PDB file of C-alpha atoms and ligand atoms in Angstrom:
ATOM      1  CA  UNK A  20     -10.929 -12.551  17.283  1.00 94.00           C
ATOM      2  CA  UNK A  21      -8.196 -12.810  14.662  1.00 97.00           C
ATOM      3  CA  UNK A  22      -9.125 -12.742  11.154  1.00 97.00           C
ATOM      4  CA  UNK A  23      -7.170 -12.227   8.085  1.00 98.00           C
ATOM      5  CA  UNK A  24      -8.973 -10.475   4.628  1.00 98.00           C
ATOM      6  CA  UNK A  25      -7.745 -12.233   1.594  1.00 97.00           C
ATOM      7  CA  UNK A  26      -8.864 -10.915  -1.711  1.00 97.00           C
ATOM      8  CA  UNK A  27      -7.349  -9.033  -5.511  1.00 96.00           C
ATOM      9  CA  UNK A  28      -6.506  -5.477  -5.176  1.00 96.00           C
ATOM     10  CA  UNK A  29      -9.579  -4.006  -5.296  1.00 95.00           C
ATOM     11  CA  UNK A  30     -11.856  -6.403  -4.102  1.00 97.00           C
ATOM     12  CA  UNK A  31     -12.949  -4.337  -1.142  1.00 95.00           C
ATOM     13  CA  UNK A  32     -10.335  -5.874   1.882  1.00 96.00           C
ATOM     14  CA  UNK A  33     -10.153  -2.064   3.194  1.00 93.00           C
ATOM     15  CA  UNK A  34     -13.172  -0.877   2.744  1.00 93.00           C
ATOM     16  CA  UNK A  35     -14.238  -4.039   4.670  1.00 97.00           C
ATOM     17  CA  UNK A  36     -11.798  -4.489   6.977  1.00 96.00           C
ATOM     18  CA  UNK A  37     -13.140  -0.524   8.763  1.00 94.00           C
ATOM     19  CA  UNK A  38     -16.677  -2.641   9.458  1.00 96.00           C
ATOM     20  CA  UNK A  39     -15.146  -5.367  10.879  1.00 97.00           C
ATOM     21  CA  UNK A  40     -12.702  -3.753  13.594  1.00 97.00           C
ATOM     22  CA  UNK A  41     -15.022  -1.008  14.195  1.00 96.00           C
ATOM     23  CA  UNK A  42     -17.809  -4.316  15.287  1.00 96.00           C
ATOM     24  CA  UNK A  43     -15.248  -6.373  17.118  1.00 96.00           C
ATOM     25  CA  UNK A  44     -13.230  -3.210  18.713  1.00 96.00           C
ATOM     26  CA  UNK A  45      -9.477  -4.929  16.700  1.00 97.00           C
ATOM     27  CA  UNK A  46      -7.057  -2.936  15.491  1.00 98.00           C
ATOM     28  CA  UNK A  47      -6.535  -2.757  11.861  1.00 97.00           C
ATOM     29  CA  UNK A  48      -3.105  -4.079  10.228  1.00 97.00           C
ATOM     30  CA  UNK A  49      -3.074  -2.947   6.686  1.00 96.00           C
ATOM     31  CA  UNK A  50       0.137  -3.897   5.033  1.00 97.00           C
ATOM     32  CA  UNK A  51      -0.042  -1.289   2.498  1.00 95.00           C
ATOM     33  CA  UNK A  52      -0.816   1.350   5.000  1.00 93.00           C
ATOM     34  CA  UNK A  53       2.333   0.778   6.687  1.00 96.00           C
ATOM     35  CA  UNK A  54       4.398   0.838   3.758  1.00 96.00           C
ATOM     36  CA  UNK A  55       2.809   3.674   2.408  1.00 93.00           C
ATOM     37  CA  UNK A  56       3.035   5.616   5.879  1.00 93.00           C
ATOM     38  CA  UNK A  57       6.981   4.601   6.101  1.00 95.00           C
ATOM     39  CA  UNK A  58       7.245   6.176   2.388  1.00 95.00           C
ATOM     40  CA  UNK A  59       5.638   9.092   3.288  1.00 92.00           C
ATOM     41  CA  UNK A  60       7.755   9.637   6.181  1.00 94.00           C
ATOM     42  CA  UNK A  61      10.894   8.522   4.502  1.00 96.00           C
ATOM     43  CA  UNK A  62      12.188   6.128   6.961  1.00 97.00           C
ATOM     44  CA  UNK A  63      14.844   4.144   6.220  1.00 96.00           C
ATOM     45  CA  UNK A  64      12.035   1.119   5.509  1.00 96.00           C
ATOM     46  CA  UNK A  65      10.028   3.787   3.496  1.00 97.00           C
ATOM     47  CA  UNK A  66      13.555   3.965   1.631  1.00 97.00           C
ATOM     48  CA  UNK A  67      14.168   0.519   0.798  1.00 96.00           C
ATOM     49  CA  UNK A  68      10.379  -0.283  -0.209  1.00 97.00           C
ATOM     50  CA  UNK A  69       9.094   3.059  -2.160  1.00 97.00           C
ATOM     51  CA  UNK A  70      10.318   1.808  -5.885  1.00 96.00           C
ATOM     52  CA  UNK A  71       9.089  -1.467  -4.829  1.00 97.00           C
ATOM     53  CA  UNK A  72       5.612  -0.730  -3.791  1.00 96.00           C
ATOM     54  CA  UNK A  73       4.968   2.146  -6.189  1.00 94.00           C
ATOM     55  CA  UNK A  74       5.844  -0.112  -9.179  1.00 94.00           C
ATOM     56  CA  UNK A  75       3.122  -3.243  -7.794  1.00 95.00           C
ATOM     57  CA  UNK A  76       5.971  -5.674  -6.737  1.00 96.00           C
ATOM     58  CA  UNK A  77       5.843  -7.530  -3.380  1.00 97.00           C
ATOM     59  CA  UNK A  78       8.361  -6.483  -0.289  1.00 98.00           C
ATOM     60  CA  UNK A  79      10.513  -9.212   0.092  1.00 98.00           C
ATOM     61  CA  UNK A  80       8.539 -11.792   3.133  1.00 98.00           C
ATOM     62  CA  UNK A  81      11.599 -10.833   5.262  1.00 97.00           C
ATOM     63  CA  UNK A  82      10.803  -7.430   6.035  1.00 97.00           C
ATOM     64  CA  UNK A  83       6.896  -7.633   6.158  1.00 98.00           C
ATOM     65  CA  UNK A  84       7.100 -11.099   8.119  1.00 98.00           C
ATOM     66  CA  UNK A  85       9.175  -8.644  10.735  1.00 97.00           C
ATOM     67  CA  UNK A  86       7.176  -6.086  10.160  1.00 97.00           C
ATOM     68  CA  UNK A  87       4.077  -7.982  11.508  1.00 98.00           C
ATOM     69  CA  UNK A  88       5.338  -9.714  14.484  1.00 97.00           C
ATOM     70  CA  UNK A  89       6.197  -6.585  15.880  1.00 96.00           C
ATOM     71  CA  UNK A  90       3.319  -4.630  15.251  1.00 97.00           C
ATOM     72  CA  UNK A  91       1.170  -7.511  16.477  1.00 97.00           C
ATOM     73  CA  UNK A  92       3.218  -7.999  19.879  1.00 96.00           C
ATOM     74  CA  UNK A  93       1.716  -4.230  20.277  1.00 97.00           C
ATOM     75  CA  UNK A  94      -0.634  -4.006  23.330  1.00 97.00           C
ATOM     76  CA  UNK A  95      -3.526  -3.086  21.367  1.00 97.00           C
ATOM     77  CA  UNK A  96      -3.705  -6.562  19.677  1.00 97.00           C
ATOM     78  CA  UNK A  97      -4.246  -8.536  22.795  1.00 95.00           C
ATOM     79  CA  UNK A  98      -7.996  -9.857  22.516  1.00 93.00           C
ATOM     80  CA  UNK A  99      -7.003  -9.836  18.344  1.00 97.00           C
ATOM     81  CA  UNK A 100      -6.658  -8.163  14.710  1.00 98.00           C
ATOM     82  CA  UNK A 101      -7.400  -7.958  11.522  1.00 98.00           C
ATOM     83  CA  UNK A 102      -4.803  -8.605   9.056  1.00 98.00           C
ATOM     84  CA  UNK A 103      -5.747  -6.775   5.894  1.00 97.00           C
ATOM     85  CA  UNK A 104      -2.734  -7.392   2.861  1.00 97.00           C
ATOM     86  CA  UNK A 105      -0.817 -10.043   5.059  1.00 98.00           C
ATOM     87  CA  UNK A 106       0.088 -12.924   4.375  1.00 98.00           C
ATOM     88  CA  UNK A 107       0.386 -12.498   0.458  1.00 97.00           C
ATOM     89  CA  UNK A 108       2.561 -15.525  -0.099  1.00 98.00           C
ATOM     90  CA  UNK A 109       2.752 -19.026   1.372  1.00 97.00           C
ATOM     91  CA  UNK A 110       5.815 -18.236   3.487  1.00 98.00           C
ATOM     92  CA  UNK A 111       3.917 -15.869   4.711  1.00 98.00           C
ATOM     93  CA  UNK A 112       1.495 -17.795   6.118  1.00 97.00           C
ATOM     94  CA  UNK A 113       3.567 -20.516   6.892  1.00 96.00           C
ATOM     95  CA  UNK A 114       5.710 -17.469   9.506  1.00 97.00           C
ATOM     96  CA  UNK A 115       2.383 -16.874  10.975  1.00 96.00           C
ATOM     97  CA  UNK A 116       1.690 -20.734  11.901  1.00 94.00           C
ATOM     98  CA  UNK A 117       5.121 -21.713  12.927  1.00 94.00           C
ATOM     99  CA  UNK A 118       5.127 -18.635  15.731  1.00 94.00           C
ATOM    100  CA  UNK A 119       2.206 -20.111  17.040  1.00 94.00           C
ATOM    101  CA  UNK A 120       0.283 -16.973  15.760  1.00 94.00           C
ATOM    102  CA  UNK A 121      -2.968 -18.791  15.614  1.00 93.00           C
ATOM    103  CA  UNK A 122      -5.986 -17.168  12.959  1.00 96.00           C
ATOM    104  CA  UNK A 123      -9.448 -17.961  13.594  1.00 95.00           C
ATOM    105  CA  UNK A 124     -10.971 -16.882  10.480  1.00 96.00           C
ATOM    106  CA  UNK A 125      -9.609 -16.168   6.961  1.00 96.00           C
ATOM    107  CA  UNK A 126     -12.215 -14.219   4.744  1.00 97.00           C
ATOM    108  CA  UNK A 127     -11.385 -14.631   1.143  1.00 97.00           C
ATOM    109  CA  UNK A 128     -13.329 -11.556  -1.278  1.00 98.00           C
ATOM    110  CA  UNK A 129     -13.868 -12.533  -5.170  1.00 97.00           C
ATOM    111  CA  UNK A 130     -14.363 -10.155  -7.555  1.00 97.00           C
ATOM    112  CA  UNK A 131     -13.608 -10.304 -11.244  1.00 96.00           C
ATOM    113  CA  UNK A 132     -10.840  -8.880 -13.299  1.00 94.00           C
ATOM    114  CA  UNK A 133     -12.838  -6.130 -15.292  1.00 94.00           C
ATOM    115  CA  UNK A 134     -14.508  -4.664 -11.840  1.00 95.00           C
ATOM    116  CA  UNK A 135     -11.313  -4.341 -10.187  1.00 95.00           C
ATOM    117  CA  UNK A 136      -9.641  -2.549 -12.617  1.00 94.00           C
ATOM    118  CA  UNK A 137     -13.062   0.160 -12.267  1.00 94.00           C
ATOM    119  CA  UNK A 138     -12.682   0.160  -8.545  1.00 95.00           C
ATOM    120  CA  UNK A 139      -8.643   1.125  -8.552  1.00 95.00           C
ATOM    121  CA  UNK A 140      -8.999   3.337 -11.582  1.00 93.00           C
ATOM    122  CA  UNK A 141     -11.292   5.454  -9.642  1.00 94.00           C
ATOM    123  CA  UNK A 142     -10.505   5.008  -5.803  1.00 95.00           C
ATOM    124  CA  UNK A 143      -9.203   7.652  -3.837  1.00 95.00           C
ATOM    125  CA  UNK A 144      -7.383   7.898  -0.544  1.00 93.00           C
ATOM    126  CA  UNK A 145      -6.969  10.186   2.399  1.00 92.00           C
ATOM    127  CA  UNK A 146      -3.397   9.335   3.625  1.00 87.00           C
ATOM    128  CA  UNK A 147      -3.627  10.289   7.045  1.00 86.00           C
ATOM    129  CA  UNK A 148      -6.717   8.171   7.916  1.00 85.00           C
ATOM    130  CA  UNK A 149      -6.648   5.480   5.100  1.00 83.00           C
ATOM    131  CA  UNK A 150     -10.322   6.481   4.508  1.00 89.00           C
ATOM    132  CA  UNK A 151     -10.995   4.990   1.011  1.00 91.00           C
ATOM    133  CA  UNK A 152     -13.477   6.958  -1.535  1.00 94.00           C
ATOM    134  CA  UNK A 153     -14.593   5.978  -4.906  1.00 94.00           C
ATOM    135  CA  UNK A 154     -15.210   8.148  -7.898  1.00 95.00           C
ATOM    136  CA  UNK A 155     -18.588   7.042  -8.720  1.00 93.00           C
ATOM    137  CA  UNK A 156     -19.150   4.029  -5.950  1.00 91.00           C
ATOM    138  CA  UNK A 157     -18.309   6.149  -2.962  1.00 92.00           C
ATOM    139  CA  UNK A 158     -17.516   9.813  -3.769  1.00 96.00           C
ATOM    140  CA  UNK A 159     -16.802  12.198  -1.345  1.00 97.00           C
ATOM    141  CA  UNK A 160     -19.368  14.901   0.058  1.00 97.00           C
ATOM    142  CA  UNK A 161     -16.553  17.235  -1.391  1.00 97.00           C
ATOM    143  CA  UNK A 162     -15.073  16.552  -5.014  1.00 96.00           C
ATOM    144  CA  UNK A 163     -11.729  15.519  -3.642  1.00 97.00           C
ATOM    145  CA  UNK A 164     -11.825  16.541  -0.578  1.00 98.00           C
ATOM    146  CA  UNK A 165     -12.205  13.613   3.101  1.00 97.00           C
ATOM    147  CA  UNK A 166     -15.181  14.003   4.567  1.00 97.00           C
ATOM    148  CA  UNK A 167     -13.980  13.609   8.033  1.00 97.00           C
ATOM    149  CA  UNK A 168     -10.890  16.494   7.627  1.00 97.00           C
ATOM    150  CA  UNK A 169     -11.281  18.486   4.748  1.00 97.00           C
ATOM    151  CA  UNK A 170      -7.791  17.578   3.347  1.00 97.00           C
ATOM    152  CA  UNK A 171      -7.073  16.675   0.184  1.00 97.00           C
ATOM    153  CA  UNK A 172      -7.666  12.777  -1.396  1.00 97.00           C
ATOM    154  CA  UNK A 173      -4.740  11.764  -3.352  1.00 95.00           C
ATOM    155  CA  UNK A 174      -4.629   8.805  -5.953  1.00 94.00           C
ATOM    156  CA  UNK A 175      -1.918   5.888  -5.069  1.00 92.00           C
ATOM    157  CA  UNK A 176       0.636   5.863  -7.314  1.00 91.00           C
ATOM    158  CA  UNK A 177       0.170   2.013  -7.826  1.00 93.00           C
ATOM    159  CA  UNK A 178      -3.620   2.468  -8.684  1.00 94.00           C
ATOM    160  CA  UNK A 179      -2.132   4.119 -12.762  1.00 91.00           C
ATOM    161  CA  UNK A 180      -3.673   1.390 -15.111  1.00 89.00           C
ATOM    162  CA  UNK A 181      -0.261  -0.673 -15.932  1.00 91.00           C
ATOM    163  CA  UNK A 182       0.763  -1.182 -12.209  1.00 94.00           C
ATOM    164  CA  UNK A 183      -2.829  -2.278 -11.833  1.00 94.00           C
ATOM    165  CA  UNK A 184      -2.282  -5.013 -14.430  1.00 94.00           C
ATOM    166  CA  UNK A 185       0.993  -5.971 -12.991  1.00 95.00           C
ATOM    167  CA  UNK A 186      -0.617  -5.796  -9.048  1.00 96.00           C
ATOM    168  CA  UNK A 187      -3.729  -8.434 -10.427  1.00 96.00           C
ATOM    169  CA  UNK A 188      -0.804 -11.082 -12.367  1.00 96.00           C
ATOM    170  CA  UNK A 189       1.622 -10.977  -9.222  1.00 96.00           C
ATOM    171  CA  UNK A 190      -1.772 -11.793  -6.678  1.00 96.00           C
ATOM    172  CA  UNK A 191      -2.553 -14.302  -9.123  1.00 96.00           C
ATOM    173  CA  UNK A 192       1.143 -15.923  -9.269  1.00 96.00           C
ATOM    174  CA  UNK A 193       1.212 -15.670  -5.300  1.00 95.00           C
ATOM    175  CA  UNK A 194      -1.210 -14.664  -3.536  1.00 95.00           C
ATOM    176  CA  UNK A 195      -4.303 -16.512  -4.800  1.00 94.00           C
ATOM    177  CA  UNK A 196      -2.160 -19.790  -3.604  1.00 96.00           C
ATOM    178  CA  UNK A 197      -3.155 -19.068  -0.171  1.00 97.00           C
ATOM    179  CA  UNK A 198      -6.928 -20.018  -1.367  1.00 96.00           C
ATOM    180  CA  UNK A 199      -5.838 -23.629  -1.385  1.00 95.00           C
ATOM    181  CA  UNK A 200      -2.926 -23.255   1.274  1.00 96.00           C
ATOM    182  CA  UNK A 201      -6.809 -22.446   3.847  1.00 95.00           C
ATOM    183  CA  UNK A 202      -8.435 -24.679   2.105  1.00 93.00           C
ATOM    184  CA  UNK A 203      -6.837 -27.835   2.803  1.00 92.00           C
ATOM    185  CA  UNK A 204      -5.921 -26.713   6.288  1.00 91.00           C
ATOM    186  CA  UNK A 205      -9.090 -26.681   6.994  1.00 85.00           C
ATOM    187  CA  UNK A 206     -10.312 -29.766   5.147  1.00 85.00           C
ATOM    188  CA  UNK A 207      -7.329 -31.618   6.825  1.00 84.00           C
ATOM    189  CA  UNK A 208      -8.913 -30.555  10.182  1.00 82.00           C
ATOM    190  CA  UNK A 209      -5.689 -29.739  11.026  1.00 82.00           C
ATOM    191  CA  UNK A 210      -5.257 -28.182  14.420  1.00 83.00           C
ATOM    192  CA  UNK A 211      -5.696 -24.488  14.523  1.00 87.00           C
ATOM    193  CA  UNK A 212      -6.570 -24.444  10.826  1.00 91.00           C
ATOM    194  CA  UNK A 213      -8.970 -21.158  10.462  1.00 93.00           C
ATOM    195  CA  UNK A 214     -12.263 -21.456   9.933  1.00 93.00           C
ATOM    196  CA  UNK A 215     -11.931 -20.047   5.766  1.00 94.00           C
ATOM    197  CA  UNK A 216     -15.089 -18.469   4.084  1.00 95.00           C
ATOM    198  CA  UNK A 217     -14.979 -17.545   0.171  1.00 95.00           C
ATOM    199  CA  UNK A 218     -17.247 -14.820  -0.475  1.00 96.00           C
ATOM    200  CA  UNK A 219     -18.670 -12.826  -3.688  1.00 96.00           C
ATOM    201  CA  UNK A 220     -17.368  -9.394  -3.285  1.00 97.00           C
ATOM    202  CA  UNK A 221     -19.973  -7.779  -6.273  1.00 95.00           C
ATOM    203  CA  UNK A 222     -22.239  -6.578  -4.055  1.00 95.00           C
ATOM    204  CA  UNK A 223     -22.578  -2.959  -2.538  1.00 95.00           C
ATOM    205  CA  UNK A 224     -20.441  -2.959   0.060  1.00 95.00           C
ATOM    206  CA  UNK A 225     -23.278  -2.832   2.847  1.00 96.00           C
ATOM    207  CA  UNK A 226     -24.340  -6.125   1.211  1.00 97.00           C
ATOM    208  CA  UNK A 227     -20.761  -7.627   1.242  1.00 98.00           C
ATOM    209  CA  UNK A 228     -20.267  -6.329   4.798  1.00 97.00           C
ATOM    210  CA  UNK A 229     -23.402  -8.117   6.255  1.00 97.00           C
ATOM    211  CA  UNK A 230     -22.690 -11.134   4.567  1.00 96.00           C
ATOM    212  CA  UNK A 231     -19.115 -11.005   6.649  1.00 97.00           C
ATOM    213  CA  UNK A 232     -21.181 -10.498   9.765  1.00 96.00           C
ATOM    214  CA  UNK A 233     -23.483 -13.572   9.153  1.00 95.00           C
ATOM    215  CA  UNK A 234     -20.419 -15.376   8.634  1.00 94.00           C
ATOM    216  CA  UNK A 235     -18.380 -14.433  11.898  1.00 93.00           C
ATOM    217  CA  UNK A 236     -21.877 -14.516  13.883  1.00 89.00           C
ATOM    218  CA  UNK A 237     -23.263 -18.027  12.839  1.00 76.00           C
ATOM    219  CA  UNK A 238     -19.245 -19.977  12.049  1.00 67.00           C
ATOM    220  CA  UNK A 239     -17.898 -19.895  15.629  1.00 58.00           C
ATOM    221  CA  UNK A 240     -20.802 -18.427  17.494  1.00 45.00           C
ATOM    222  CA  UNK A 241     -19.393 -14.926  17.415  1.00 42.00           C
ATOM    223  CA  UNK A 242     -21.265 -12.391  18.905  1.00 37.00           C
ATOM    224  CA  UNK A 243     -20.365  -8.566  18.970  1.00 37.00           C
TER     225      UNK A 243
HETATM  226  P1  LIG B 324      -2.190  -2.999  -0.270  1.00 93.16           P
HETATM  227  O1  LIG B 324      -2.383  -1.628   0.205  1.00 93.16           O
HETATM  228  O2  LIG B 324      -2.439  -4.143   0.648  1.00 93.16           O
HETATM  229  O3  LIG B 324      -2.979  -3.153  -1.636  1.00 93.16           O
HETATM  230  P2  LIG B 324      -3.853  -4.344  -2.254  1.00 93.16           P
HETATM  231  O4  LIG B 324      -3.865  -5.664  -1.600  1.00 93.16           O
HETATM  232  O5  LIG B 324      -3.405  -4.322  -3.641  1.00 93.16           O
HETATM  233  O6  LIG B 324      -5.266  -3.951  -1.944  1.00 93.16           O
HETATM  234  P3  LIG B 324      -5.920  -2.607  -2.203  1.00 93.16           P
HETATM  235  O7  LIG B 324      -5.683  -1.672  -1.059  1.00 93.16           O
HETATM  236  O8  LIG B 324      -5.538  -2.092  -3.569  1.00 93.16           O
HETATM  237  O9  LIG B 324      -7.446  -3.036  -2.336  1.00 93.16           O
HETATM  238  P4  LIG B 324      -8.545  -3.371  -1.255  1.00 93.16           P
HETATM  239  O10 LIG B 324      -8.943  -4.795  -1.398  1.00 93.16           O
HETATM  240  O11 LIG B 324      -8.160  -2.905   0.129  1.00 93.16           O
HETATM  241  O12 LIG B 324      -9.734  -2.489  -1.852  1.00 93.16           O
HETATM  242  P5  LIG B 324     -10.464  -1.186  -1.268  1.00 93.16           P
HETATM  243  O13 LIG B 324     -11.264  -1.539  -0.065  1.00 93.16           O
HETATM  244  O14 LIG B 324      -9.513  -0.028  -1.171  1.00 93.16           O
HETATM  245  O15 LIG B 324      -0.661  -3.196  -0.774  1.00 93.16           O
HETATM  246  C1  LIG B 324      -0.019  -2.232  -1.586  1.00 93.16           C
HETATM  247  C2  LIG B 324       1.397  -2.683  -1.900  1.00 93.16           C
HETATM  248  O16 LIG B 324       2.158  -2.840  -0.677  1.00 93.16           O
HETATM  249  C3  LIG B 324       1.548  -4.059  -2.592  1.00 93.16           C
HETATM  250  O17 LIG B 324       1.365  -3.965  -3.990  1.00 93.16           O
HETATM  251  C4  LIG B 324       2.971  -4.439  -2.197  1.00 93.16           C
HETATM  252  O18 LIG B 324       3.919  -3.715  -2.934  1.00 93.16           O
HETATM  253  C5  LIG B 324       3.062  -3.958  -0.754  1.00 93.16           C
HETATM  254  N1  LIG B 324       2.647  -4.966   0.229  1.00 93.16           N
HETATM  255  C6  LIG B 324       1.613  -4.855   1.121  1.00 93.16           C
HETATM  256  N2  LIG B 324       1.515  -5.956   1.870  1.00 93.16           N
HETATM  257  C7  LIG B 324       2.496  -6.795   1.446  1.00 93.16           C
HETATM  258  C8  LIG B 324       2.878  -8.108   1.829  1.00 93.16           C
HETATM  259  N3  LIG B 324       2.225  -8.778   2.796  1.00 93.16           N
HETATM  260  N4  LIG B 324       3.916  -8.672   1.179  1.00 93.16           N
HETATM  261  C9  LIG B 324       4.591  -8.019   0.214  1.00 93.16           C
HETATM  262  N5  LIG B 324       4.289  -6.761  -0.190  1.00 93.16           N
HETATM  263  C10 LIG B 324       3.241  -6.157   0.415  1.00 93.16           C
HETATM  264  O19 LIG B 324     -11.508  -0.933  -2.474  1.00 93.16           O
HETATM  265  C11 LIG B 324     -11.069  -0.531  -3.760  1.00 93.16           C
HETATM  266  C12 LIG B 324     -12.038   0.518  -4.335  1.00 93.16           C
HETATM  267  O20 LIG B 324     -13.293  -0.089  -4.586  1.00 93.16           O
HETATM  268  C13 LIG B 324     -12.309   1.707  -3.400  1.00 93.16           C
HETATM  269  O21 LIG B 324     -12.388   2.887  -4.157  1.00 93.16           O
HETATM  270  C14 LIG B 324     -13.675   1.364  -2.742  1.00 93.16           C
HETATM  271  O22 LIG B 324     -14.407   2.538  -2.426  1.00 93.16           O
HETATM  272  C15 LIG B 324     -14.334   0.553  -3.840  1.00 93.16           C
HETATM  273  N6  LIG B 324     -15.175  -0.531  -3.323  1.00 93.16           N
HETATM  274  C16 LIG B 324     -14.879  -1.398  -2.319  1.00 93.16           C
HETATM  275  N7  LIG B 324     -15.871  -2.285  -2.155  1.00 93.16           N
HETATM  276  C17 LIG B 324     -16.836  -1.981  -3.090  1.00 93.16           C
HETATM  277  C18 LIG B 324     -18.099  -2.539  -3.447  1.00 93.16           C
HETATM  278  N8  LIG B 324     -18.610  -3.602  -2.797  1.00 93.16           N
HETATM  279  N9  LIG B 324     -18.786  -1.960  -4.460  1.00 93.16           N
HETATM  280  C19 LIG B 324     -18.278  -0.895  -5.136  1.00 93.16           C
HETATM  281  N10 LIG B 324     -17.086  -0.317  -4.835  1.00 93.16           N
HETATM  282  C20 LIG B 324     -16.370  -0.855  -3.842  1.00 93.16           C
END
């Protein structure tokens, strides 16, 4: 199966997206994870995006549209993946379809403006993992500690308040254009258009994740 999460910062795409691949035994490509891992490790991509990603901006659709061929021509992606923070732009999207990299669902998570600035404002990370906390939603057995390790959670430096803001007007600029961009694929009937699903991401995340489920069970028949 190869799915792709759409949805705001914040509206749950990672927090999701661990369900899902853990259910349909895919790897995971998270965008942001990559970025943040090459920044951490100061590659020379880490380099190049660090001022970029820490201030909200998008990496130019060069480098990530690289970036994700490669990682999905990785063994591990044979029988699929789930894209979690790619494509975030039409041309995006468009590199996907015209290298024949065929999706069959997209899963597109609402939730509004005033909730996602709660979620970010009080989300915290473990790095190594990408295991995803929340203050009061989700806190750790251990103030600030990961459950799992032991190590310490750390705040993304994008998740400060104004980088927030500037994060939720550049998805709505770009990103939310892919809503339509699925929309009429699908409408058209055009061949290999995914099968797209809009969902209400309010819920507790058990509730959001089972709705997923019911989705990829009942859509295309499939099964775990
Ligand atoms: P990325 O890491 O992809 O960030 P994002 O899309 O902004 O998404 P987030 O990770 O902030 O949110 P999420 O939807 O995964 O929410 P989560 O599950 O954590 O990208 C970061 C940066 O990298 C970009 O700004 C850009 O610079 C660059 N980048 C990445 N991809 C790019 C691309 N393709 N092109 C260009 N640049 C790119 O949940 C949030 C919080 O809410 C958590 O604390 C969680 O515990 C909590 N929560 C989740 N669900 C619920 C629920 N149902 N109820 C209550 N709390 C919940």
């Amino acid at each position: 199966m190869r799915l792709i999460l759409l949805g705001s910062p914040g509206a749950g795409k990672g927090t999701q997206a661990k369900f899902i691949t853990e259910k349909y035994h895919i790897p995971q490509i998270s965008t942001g994870d990559m970025l943040r891992a090459a920044i951490q490790d100061e590659t020379g991509l880490g380099t190049t995006v660090k001022q970029i990603v820490e201030s909200g901006q998008l990496v130019p659709d060069a480098v990530m549209i690289q970036l994700v061929e490669q990682r999905i021509q990785q063994s591990d992606c044979i029988h699929g993946f789930l894209l979690d923070g790619f494509p975030r732009t039409v041309p995006q999207a468009e590199a996907l379809r015209l290298r024949h990299i065929y999706i069959d669902f997209v899963i597109d998570i609402n939730v509004n403006e005033e909730e996602l600035i709660k979620r970010l404002s009080g989300r915290r990370i473990h790095p190594a993992s990408g295991r995803v906390y929340h203050l009061l939603y989700h806190p750790p057995h251990i103030a600030g500690k990961d459950d799992v390790t032991g190590e310490p959670l750390i705040q993304r430096p994008d998740d400060q308040e104004d980088t927030v803001r500037k994060r939720l007007s550049i998805y709505h600029q770009q990103t939310a254009l892919l809503r339509d961009y699925y929309m009429q694929q699908a409408a058209k009937h055009m061949a290999q258009a995914p099968c797209y699903a809009e969902i209400e991401g309010h819920a507790a995340v058990e509730v959001v994740r089972d709705k997923i489920f019911s989705i990829l069970t009942i859509k295309k028949g499939v099964s775990q």
